[in-house]
Coordinates of C-alpha atoms and ligand atoms in Angstrom, one line a residue:
X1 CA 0.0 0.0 0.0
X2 CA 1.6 3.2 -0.7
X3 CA -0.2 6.9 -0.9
X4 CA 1.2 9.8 -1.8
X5 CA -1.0 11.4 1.3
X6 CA 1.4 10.7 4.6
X7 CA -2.0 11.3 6.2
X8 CA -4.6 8.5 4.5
X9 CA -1.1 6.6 4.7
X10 CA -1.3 7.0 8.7
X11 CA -5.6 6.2 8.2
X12 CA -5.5 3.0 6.7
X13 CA -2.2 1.8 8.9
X14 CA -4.3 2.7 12.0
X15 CA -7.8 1.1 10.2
X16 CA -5.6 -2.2 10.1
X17 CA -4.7 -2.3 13.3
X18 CA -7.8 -2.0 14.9
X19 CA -9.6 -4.0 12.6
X20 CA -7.4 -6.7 12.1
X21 CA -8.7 -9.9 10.2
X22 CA -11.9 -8.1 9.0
X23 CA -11.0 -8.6 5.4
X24 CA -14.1 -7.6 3.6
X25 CA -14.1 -4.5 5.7
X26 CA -10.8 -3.5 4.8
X27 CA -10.9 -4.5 1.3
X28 CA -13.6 -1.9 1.0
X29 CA -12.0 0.7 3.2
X30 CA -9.1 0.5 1.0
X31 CA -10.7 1.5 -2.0
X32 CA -12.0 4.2 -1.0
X33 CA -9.0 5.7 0.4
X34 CA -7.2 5.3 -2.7
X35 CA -9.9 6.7 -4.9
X36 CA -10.8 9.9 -2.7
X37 CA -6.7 10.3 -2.8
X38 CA -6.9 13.6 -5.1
X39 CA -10.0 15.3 -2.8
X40 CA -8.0 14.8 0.4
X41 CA -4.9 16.2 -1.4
X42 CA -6.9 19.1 -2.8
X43 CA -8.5 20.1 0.6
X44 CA -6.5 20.3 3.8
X45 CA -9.7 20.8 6.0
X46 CA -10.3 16.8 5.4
X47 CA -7.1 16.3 7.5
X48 CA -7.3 19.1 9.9
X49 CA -10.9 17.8 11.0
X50 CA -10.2 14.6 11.0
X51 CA -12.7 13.2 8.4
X52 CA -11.4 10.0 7.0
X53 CA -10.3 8.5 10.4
X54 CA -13.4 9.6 11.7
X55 CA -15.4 8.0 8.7
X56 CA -13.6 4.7 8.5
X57 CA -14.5 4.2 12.3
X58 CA -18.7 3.9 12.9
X59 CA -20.5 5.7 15.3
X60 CA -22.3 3.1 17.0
X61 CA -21.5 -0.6 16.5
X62 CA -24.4 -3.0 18.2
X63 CA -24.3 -6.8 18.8
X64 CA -26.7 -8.8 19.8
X65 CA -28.0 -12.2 21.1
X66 CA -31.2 -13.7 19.2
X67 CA -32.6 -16.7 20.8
X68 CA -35.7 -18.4 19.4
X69 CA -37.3 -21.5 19.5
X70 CA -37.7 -23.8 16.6
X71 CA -40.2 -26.6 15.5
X72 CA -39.1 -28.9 17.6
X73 CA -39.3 -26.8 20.7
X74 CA -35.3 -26.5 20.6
X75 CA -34.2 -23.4 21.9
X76 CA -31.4 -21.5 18.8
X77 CA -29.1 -18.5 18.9
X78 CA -28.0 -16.9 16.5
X79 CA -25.8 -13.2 16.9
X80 CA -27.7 -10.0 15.3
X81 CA -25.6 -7.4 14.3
X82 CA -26.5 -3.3 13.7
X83 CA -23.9 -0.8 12.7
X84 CA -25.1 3.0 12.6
X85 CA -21.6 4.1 10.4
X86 CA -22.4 7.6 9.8
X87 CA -25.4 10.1 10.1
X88 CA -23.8 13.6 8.7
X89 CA -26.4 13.4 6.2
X90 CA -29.4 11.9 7.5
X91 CA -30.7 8.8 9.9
X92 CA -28.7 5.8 9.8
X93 CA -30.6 3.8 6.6
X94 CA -28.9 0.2 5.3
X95 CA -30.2 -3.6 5.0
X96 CA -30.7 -6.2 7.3
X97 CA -28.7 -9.4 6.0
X98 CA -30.1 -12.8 7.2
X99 CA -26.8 -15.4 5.7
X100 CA -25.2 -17.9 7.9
X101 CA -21.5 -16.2 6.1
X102 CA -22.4 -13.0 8.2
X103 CA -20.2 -11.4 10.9
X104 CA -18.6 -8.3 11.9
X105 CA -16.6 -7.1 8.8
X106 CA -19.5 -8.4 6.7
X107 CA -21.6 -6.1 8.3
X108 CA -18.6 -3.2 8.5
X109 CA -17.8 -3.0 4.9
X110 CA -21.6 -3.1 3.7
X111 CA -22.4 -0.2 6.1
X112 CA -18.9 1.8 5.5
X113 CA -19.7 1.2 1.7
X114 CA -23.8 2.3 2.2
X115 CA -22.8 5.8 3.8
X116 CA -21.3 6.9 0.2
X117 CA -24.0 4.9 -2.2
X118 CA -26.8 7.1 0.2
X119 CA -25.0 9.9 -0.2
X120 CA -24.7 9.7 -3.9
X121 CA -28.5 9.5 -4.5
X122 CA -28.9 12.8 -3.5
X123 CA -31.8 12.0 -0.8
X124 CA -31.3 12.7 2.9
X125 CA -30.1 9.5 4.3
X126 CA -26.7 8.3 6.4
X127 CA -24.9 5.2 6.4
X128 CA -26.1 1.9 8.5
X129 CA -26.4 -2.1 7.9
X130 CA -27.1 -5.0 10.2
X131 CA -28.1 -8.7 10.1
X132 CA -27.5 -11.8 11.4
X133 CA -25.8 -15.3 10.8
X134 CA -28.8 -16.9 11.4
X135 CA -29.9 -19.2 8.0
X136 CA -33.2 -18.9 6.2
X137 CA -32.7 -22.3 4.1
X138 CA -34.8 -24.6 5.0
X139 CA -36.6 -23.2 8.0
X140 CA -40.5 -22.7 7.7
X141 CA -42.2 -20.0 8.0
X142 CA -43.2 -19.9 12.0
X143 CA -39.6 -20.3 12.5
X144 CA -38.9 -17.5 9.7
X145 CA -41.5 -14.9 12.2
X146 CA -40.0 -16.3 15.4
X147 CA -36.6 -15.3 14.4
X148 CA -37.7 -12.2 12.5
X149 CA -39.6 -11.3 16.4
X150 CA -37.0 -11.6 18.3
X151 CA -34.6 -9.8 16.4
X152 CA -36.7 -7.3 16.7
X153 CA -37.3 -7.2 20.5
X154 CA -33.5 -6.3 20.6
X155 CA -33.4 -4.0 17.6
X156 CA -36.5 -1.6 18.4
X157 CA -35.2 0.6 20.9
X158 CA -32.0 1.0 18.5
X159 CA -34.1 2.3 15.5
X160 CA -36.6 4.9 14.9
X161 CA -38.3 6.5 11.5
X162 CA -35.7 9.9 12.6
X163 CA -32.7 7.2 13.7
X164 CA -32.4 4.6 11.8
X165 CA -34.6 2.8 9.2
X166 CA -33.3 -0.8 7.8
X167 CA -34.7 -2.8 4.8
X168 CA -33.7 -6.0 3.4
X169 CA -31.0 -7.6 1.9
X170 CA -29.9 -10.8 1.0
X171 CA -32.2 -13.5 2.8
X172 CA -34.6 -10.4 3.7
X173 CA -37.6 -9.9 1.5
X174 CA -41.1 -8.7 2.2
X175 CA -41.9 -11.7 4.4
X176 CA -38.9 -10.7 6.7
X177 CA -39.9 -7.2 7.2
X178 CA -43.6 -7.6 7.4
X179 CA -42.8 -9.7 10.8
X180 CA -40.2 -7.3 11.6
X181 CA -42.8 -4.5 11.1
X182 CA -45.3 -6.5 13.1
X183 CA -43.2 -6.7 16.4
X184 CA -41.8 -3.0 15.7
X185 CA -45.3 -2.2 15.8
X186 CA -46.6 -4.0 19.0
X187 CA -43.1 -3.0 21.1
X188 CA -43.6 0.9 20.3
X189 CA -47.3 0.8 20.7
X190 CA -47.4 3.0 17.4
X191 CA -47.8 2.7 13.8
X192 CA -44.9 4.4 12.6
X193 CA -44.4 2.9 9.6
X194 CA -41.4 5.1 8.1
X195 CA -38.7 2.5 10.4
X196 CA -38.5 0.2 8.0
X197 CA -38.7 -0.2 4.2
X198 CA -39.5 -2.9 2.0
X199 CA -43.2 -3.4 3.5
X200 CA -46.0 -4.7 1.6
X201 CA -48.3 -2.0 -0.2
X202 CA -50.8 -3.1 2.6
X203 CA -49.4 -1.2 4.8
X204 CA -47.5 1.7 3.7
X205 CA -44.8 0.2 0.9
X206 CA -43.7 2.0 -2.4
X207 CA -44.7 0.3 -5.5
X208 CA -41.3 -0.7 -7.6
X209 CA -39.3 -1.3 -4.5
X210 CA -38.9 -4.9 -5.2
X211 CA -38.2 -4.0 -8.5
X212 CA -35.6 -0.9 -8.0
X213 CA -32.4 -2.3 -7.3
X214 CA -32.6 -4.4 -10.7
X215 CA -34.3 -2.1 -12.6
X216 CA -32.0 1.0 -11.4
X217 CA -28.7 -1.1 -12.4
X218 CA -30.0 -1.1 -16.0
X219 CA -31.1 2.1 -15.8
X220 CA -27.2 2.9 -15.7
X221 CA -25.8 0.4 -17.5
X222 CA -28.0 2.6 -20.3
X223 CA -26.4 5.7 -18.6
X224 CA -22.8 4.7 -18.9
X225 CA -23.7 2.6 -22.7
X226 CA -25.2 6.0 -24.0
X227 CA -22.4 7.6 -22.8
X228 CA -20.0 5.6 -24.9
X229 CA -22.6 5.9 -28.2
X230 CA -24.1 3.0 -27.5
X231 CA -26.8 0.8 -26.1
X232 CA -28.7 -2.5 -24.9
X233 CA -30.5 -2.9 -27.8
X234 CA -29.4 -6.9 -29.4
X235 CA -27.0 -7.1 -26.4
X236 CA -25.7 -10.5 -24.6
X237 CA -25.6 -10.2 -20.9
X238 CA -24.8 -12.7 -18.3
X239 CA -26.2 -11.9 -14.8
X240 CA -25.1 -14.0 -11.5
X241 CA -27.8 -14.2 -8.6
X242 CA -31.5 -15.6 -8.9
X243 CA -32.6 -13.3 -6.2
X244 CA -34.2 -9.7 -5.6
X245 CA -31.5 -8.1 -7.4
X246 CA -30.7 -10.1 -10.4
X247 CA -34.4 -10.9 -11.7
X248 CA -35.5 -7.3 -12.2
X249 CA -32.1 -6.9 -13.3
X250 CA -32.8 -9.6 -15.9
X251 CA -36.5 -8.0 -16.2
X252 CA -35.6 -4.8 -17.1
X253 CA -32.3 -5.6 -19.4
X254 CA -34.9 -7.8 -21.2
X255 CA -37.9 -5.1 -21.9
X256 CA -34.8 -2.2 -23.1
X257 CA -33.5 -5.1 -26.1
X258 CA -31.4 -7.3 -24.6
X259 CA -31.1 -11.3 -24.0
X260 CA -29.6 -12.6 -20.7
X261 CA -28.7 -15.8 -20.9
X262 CA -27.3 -16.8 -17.1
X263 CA -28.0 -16.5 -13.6
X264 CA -27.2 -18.8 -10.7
X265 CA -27.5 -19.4 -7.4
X266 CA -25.3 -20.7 -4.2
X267 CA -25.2 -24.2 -5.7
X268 CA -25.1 -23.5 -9.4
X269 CA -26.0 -21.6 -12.7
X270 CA -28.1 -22.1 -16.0
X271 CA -27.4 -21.2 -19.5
X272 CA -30.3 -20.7 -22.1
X273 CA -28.9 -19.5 -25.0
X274 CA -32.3 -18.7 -26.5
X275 CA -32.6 -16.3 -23.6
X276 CA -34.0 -16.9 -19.7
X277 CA -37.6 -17.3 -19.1
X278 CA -38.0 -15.0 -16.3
X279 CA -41.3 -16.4 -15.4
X280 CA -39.9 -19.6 -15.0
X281 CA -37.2 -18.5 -12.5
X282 CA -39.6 -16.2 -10.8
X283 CA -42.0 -19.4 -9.9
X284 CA -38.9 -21.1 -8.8
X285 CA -37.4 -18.5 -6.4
X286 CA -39.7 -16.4 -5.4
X287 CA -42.8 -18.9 -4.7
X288 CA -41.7 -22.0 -4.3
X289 CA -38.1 -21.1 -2.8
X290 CA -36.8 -24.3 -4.6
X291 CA -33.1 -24.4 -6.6
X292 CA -32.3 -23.8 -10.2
X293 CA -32.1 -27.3 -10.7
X294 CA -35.4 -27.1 -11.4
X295 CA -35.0 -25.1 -14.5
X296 CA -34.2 -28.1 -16.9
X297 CA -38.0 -29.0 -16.0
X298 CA -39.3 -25.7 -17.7
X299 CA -36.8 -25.5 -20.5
X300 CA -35.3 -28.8 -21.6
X301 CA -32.7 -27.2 -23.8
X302 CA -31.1 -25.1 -21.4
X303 CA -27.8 -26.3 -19.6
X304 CA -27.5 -26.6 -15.8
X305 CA -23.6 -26.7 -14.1
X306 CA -22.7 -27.0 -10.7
X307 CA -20.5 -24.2 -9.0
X308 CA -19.6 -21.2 -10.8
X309 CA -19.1 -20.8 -14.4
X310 CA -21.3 -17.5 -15.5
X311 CA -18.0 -15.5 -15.6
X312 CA -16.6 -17.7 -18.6
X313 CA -19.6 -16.9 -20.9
X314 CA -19.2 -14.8 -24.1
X315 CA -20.8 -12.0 -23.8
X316 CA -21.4 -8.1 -24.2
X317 CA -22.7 -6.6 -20.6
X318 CA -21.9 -8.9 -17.2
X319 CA -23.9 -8.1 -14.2
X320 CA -22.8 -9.7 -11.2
X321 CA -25.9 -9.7 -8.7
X322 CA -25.1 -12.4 -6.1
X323 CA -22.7 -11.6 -3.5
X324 CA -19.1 -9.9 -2.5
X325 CA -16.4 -10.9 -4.3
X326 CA -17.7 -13.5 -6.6
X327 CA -15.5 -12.0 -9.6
X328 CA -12.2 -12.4 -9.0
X329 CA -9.2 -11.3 -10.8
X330 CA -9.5 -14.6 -13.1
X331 CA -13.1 -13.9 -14.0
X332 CA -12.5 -10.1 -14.9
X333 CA -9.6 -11.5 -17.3
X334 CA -12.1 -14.4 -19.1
X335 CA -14.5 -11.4 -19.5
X336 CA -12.3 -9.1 -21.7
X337 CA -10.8 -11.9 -23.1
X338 CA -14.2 -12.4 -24.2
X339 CA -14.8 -8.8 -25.3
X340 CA -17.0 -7.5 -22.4
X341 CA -18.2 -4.0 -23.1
X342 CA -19.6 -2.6 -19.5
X343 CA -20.0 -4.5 -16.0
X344 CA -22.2 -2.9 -13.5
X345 CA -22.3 -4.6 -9.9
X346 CA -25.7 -4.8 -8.8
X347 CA -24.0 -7.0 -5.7
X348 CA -22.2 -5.7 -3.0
X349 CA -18.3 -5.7 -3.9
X350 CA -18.5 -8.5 -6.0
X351 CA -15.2 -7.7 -8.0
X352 CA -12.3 -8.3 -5.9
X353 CA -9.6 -5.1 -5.9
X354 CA -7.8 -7.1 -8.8
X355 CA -10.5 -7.7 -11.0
X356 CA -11.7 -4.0 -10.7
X357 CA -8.2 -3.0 -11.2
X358 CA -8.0 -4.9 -14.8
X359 CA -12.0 -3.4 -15.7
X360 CA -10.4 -0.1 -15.1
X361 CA -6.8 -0.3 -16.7
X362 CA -8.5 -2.4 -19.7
X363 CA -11.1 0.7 -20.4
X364 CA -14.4 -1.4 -19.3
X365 CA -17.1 0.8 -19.4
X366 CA -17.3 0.0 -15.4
X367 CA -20.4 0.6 -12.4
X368 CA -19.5 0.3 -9.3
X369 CA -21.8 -0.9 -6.8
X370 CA -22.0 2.1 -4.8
X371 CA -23.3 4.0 -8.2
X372 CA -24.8 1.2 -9.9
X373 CA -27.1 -0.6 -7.0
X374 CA -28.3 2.5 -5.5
X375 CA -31.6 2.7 -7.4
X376 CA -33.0 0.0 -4.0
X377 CA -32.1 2.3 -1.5
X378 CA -33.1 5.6 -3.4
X379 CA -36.8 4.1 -3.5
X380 CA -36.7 3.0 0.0
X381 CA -35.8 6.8 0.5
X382 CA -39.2 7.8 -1.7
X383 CA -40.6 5.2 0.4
X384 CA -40.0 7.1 3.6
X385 CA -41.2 10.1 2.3
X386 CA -44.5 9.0 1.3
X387 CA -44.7 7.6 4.8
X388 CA -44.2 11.4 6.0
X389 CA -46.4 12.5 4.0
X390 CA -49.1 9.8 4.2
X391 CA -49.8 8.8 1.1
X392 CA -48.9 6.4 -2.1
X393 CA -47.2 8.0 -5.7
X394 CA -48.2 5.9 -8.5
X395 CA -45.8 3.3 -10.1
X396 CA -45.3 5.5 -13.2
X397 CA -44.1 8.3 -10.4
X398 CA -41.4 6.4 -8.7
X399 CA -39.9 4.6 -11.7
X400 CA -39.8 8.3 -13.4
X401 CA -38.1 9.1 -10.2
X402 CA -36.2 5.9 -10.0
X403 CA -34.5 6.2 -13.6
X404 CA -33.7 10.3 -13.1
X405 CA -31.9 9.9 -9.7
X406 CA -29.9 6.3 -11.6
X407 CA -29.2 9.4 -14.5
X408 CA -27.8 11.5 -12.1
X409 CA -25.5 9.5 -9.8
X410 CA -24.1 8.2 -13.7
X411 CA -23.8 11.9 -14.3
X412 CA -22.2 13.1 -11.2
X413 CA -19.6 10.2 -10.8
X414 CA -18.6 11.1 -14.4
X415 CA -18.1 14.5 -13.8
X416 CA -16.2 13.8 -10.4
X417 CA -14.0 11.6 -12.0
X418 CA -13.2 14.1 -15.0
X419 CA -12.4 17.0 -12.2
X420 CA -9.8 14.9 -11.1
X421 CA -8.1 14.6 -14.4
X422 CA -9.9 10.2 -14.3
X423 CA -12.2 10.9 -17.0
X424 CA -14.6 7.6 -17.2
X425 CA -13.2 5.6 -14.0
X426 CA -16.2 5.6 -12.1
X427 CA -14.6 4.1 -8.9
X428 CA -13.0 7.1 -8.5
X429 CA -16.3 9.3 -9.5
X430 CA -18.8 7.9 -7.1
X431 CA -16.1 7.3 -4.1
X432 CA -15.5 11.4 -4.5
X433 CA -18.8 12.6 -5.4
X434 CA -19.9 10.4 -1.9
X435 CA -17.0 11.4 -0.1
X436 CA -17.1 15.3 -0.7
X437 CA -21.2 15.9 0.8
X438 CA -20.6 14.0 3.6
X439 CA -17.4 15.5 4.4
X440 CA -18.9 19.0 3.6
X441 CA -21.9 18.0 6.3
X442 CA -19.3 17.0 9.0
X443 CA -17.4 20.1 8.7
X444 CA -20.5 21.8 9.1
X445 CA -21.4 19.7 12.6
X446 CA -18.4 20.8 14.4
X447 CA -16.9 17.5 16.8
X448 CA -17.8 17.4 20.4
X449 CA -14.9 19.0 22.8
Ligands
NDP1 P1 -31.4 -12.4 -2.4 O1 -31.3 -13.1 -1.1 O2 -32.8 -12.1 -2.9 O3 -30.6 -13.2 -3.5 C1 -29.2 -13.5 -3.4 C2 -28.8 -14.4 -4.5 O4 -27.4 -14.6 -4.5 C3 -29.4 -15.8 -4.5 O5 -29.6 -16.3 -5.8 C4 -28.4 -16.5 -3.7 O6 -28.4 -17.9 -4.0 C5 -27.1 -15.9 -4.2 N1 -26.1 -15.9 -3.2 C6 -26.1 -15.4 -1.9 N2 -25.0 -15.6 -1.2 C7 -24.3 -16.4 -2.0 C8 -23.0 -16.9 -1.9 N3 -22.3 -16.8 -0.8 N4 -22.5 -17.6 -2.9 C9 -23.2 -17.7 -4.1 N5 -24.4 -17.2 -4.3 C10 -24.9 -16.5 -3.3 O7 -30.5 -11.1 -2.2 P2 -30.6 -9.7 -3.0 O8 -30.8 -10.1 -4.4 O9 -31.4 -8.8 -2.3 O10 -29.0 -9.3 -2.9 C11 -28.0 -9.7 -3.8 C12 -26.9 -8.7 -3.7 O11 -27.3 -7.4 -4.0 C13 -26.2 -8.6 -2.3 O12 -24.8 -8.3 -2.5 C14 -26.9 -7.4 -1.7 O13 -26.1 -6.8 -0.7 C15 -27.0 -6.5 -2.9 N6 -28.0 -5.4 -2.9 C16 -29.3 -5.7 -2.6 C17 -30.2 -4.6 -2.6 C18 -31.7 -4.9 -2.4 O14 -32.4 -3.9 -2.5 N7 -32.1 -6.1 -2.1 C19 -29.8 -3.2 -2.7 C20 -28.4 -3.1 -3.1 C21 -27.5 -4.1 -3.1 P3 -29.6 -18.9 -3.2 O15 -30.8 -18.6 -4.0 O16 -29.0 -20.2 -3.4 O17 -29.6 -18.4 -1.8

């Protein structure tokens, strides 16, 4: 590691230490040091206030025990996790993750990583994640509301429509927070339905949030493929992930020209070259909760592997939508050997440091997560303001809303990135155009003496 700033130098040496073995968490940290580089060297007030060692370290960091009881009458526990990284700019808002792989630098880098993709949307929100290692497969649903419940009966006095408002995230759908909501509701004695987002239109959900982290990754993908002259129209694209993310991804890449022809999940992935029937997957992940396997049964023709193999398909756009680092340096190189065009992560750092390092140097027309997958948590923001104000936009409204705010974070990361003499590298874009309001709003705040 070597920056030409003494001071991020000193930051990250520091980060390590007192972090040590949180490798996800430092991966992440790490970029963004290195990208936000030029706007610490351009502004000595991010040193004299101590902003970066004061935004790598999160303001409150809450663990919990969760003990429930399962079918059998056998008492479980499981360890819930909330951190509330940074609130310069607005209440704490980030996802709950329910995945046995879950721990504290899981947790760490998603939150550190939220505070700048909130930021970037433009809406009044901070940083925060939280989740547990407790895993959904396979349980039923009492044992799915038990867990959910007392979660919850920790989590309630930590959160608040003005404190901190989570939402879901891998293993957390509707189901999740409706029981979430449910307990919220009956602890607090009130129905303040602007804590969480991600409810069911029943009760005070925005129509196309299930929709908006997919659909808001194509909407820039379009962004940066305009940009270069282009477009989706005839393209190939090869999408990891069967879940909330990747099937509007695949939805939406579909209706503006293109074919997808992979997705995959923990166990495996399909190919259909004649193009993925989305219906097909949506009956098998999001009703019956069942495996890809199953997809052979719907289209005969199509080919089902074992592991992981998307990566090594030809194709023009690749959209990794599973999980972190699930492109790795080998991947990224199979992909431009193939003549990728643009990746956008609609995951959570799914390219590894390496592979985004080759995307970047090779001229990939390349969305970060922080840019690219903001389009969930900007409607979960439009959701919290229609729970304000007590009433429902139409679809039509928040998808208008939806694509102009996915425009915008395209447009600001590119200009960002071309201030600092970067034109295109949107790493560095969205990591500065992040980085600068929050600074700005800390500044502002003064630190407690
Ligand atoms: P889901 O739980 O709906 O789906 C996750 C998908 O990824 C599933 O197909 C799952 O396989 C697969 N997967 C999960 N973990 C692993 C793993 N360790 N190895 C291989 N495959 C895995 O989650 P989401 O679609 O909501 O989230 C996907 C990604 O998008 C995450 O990185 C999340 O942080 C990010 N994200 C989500 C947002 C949202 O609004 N939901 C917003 C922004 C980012 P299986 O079906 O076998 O479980």
């Amino acid at each position: 590691m070597s920056f030409q700033s003494p001071y991020l130098e000193k930051v990250y040496e520091k980060v390590q230490q007192r972090n040590a073995g949180e490798s996800e968490f430092l991966q992440a940290v790490k970029e963004v040091l290195e990208s936000i580089e030029p706007a610490v060297l351009a502004n000595p007030a991010i040193e004299k206030n101590g902003i970066v060692e004061r935004m790598v370290e999160p303001e409150r960091f809450l663990v919990f025990r969760v003990s429930w009881v399962d079918d059998n009458g056998q008492v479980q526990v499981n360890r819930g996790f909330r951190v509330q990284f940074n609130s310069a700019i607005g209440p704490y808002k980030g996802g709950l993750r329910l995945h046995p792989s879950v721990n504290a630098s899981i947790i760490k880098f998603l939150g550190f990583e939220q505070c700048f993709k909130n930021s970037l949307t433009g809406l009044p929100i901070g940083g925060g994640k939280g989740g547990s290692d407790f895993d959904p497969k396979g349980k039923s649903d009492m044992e799915i509301m038990r867990f959910c419940q007392s979660f919850m009966t920790e989590l309630y006095r930590h959160i608040g429509p003005n404190v901190d408002v989570p939402a879901g995230d891998i293993g957390v759908g509707a189901r999740e927070i409706g029981y979430l909501f449910g307990q919220y509701k009956r602890l607090s004695n009130s129905f303040e339905n602007g804590v969480l987002t991600g409810k069911g239109l029943t009760y005070g959900g925005s129509l196309i949030r299930p929709q908006a982290t997919g659909y808001g990754l194509l909407y820039f993908t379009d962004a940066m493929l305009q940009k270069a002259g282009d477009s989706l129209q005839g393209k190939t694209v090869v999408i990891s992930g069967a879940g909330n993310v990747a099937i509007y991804a695949a939805e939406k890449a579909m209706e503006l020209g293109a074919k997808v022809v992979t997705m995959s999940d923990s166990t495996g992935w399909i190919y259909d070259g004649e193009g993925i029937d989305l219906n097909a997957i949506k009956e098998i992940k999001e009703v019956r909760r069942a495996r890809l396997t199953e997809y052979k049964n719907y289209r005969p023709n199509a080919e089902y592997h074992e592991g992981k193999g998307v990566w090594s398909v030809k194709c023009d756009v690749a959209l990794p939508c599973a999980t972190q680092n699930e492109l790795n340096e080998d991947d990224a190189k199979a992909l431009i050997a193939n003549g990728v065009k643009a990746v956008a992560e609609g995951a959570n750092m799914p390219s590894t440091l390496e592979a985004t390092k080759l995307f970047v140097d090779n001229k990939i027309l390349f969305g970060p997560a922080k840019a690219a997958n903001a389009g969930g948590v900007a409607v979960s923001a439009l959701e919290m303001s229609q729970n304000s104000m007590r009433l429902a936009w139409t679809r039509e409204e928040v998808d208008s809303k939806l694509h102009d705010i996915m425009v915008n974070i395209f447009n600001n990361s590119y200009a960002a990135s071309v201030q600092v003499g970067h034109e295109g590298n949107l790493v560095m874009g969205a990591n500065i155009a992040g980085f600068n309001k929050i600074a700005e709003a800390m500044i502002a705040q003064g630190v407690a003496y």
